[in-house]
Each structure stands twice: as structure tokens, then as C-alpha cells.
Short mmCIF file of C-alpha atoms in Angstrom, two decimals:
data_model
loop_
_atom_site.label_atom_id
_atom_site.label_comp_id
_atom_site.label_asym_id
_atom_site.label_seq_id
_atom_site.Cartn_x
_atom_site.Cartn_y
_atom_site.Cartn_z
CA UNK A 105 28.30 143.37 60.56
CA UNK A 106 30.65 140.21 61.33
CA UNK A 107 28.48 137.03 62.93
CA UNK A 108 29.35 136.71 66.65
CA UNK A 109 29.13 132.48 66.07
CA UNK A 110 31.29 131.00 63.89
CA UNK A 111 30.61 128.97 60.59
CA UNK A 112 30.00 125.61 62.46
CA UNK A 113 28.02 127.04 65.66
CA UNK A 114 25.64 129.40 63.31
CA UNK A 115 24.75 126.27 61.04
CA UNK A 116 24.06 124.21 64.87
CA UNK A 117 22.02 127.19 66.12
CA UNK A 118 20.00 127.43 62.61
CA UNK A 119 19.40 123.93 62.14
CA UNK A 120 17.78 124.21 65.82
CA UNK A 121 15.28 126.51 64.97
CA UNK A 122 11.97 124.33 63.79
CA UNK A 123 9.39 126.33 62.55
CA UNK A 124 6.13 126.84 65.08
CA UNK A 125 4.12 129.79 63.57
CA UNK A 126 4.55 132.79 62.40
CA UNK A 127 2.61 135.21 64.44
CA UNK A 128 2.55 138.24 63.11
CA UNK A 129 1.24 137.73 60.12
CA UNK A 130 -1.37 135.32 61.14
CA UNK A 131 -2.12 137.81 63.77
CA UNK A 132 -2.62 140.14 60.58
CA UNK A 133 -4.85 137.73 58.92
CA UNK A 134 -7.04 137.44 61.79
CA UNK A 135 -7.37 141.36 62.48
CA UNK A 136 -8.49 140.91 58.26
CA UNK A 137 -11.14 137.83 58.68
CA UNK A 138 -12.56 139.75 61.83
CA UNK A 139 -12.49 143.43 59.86
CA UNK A 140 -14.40 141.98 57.30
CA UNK A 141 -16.58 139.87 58.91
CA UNK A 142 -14.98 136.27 57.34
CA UNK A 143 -16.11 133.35 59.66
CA UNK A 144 -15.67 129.81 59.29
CA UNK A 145 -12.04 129.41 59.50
CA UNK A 146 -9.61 127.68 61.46
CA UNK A 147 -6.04 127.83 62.67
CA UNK A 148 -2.86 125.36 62.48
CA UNK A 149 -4.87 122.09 61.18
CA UNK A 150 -2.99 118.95 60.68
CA UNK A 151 -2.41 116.62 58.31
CA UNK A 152 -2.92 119.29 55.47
CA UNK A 153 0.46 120.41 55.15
CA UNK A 154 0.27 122.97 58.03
CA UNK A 155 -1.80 125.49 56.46
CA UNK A 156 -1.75 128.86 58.40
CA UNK A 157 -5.46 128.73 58.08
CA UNK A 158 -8.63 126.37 56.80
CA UNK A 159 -12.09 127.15 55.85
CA UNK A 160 -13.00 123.16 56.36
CA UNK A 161 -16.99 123.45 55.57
CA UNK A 162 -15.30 125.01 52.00
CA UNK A 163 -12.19 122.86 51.86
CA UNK A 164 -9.91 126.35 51.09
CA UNK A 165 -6.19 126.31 52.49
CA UNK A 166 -4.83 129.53 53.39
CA UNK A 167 -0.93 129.93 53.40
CA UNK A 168 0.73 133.24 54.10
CA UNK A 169 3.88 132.98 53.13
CA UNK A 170 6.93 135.21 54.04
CA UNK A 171 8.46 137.34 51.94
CA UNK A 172 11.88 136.36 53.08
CA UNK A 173 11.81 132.50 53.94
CA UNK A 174 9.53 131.53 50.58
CA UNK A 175 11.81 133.90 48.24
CA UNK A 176 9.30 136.64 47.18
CA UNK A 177 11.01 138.42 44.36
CA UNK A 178 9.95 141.98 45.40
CA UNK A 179 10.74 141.12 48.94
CA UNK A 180 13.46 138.76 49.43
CA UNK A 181 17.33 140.26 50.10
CA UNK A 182 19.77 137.21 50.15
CA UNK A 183 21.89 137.25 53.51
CA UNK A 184 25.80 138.28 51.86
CA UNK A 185 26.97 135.48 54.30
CA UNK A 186 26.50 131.97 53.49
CA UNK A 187 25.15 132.93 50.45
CA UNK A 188 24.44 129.18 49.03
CA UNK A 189 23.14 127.97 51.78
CA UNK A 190 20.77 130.74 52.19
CA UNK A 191 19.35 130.37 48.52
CA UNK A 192 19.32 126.69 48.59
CA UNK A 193 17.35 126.98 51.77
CA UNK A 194 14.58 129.54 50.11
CA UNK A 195 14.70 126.90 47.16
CA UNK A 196 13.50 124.16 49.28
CA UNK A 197 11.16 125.72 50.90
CA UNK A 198 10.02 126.97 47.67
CA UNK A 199 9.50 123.48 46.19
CA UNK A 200 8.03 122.11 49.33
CA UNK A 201 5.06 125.10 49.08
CA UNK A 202 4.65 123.66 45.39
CA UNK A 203 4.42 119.89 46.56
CA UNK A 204 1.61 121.12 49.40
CA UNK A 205 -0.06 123.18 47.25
CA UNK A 206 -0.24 120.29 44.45
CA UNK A 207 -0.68 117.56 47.39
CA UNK A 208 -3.94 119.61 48.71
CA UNK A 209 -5.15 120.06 45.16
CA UNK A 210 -5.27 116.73 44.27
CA UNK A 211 -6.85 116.12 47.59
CA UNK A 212 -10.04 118.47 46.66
CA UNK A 213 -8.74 121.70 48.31
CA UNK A 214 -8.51 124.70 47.07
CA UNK A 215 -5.14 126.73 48.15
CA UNK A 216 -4.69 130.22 48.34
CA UNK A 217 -1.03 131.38 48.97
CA UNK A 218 -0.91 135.05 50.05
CA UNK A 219 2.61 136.91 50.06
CA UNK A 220 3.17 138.53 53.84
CA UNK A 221 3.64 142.09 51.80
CA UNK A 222 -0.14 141.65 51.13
CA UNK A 223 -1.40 141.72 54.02
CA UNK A 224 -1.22 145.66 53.99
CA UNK A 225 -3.99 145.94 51.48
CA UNK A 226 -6.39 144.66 54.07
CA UNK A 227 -9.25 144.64 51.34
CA UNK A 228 -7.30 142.57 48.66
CA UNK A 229 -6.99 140.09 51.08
CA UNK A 230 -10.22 140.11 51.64
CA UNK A 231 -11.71 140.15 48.73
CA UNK A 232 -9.71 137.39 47.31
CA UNK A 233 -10.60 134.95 50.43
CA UNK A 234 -14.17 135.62 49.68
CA UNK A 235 -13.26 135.13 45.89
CA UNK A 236 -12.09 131.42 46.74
CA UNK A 237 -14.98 131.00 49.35
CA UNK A 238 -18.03 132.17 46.92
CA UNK A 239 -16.12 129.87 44.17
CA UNK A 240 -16.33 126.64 46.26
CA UNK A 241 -20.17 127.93 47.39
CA UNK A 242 -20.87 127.66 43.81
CA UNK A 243 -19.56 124.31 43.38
CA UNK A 244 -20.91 122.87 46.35
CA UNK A 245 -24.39 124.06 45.00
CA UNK A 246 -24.26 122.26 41.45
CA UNK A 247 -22.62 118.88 43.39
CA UNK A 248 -19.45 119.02 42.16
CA UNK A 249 -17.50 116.10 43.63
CA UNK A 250 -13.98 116.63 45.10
CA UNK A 251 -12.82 114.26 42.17
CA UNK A 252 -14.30 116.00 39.69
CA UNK A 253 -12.80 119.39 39.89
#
């Protein structure tokens, strides 16, 4: 199907759109958290790199990242139109997700990135959130410092 813009007033509507939250699945991930009775996290907290979630008491940064916009490679169909700019998009985004995850890392966090197509095994998700919690538990228990992990 032909774009009803044209090449110059798609690119001014796109570069419009900033990025707020993405509902859904964070509205998944909640429905998860609540299922299986995961407490202690948080929503949209700042200066971290806009995680989609935070366990701050455990210092974990949840990201669920879309299959489309972060370039899962089950997921992600490339738009036919505008092609390059479309995979150089994905790319950035890509390398920005690397450069958070790295910048919270070095910071003392643990990050856990979650594809959106995983949100349908609710107990996966689950499970590996409690994985990440239970890991930092332990570490908090034998006083490992933030710089020493």
C-alpha cells in the first residue's frame, strides 16, 4: 500500500513522534509482577536511562524491548519503504540499548532486557525477574559492594 504523505512530510511526521511509553507491554509486565506476586518495583524512573521498570531496594533495571523498534531477529520485518532509514533507525536504537545497559552496569545495576514476544510465557518472565532479584538478595547478604561486582 502507497504512503498517503510524501517522502519529506513522512520523515516531518516521524521525526515528531518522541517516544513516551509503551503501554501495552508494560501493561503486560504489570498483569506478570501482580500474577506472580513480584513487589518492589517501580515504573518510568529517571536518570537511569528510562528503564520500563526498577526494583530500586535490588538495583535491577527492567527493559522490555519491542520486537520491531530494537530489531529482534525472530520478530522484526523491515518496512519495504525507506528501507535505510528504517534499518539505520533499529541500529541506533540498538546501540543506544547497549550503551544503557553498559552505562547501568558500570553504575552497580543489574539489567534485564526482555524481548516484547516474551511476555506470552507469563512464567519465563517471571521466573527470570525473580532469577535477577534472588541473585542481587544473595549479594546484598555477603556485602558485596556496587564496585565490586
Amino acid at each position: 500500500m502507497a504512503d498517503v504523505f510524501s517522502k519529506q512530510k513522512r520523515s516531518e511526521v516521524m521525526a515528531a513522534v518522541r517516544s513516551k511509553d509503551n503501554k501495552a507491554t508494560e501493561l503486560k509486565l504489570i498483569l506478570i509482577l501482580r500474577e506472580y506476586g513480584i513487589t518492589g518495583w517501580r515504573r518510568q524512573h529517571r536518570g537511569l536511562g528510562k528503564p520500563d521498570f526498577v526494583f530500586p531496594k535490588y538495583e535491577l533495571a527492567v527493559f522490555v524491548d519491542g520486537c520491531f523498534w530494537h530489531g529482534c531477529r525472530r520478530h522484526c520485518r523491515m518496512p519495504q519503504g525507506n528501507r535505510q532509514y528504517w534499518e539505520n533507525k533499529i541500529l541506533q536504537n540498538s546501540r543506544r540499548d547497549r550503551a544503557t545497559t553498559r552505562h547501568l552496569r558500570r553504575s552497580g545495576w543489574r539489567v534485564l532486557r526482555l524481548w516484547e514476544h516474551s511476555l506470552k510465557d507469563t512464567e519465563l518472565v517471571a521466573r527470570k525477574i525473580r532469577y535477577e532479584l534472588s541473585a542481587m538478595e544473595q549479594l546484598r547478604k555477603i556485602g558485596v559492594q556496587d564496585h565490586e561486582r
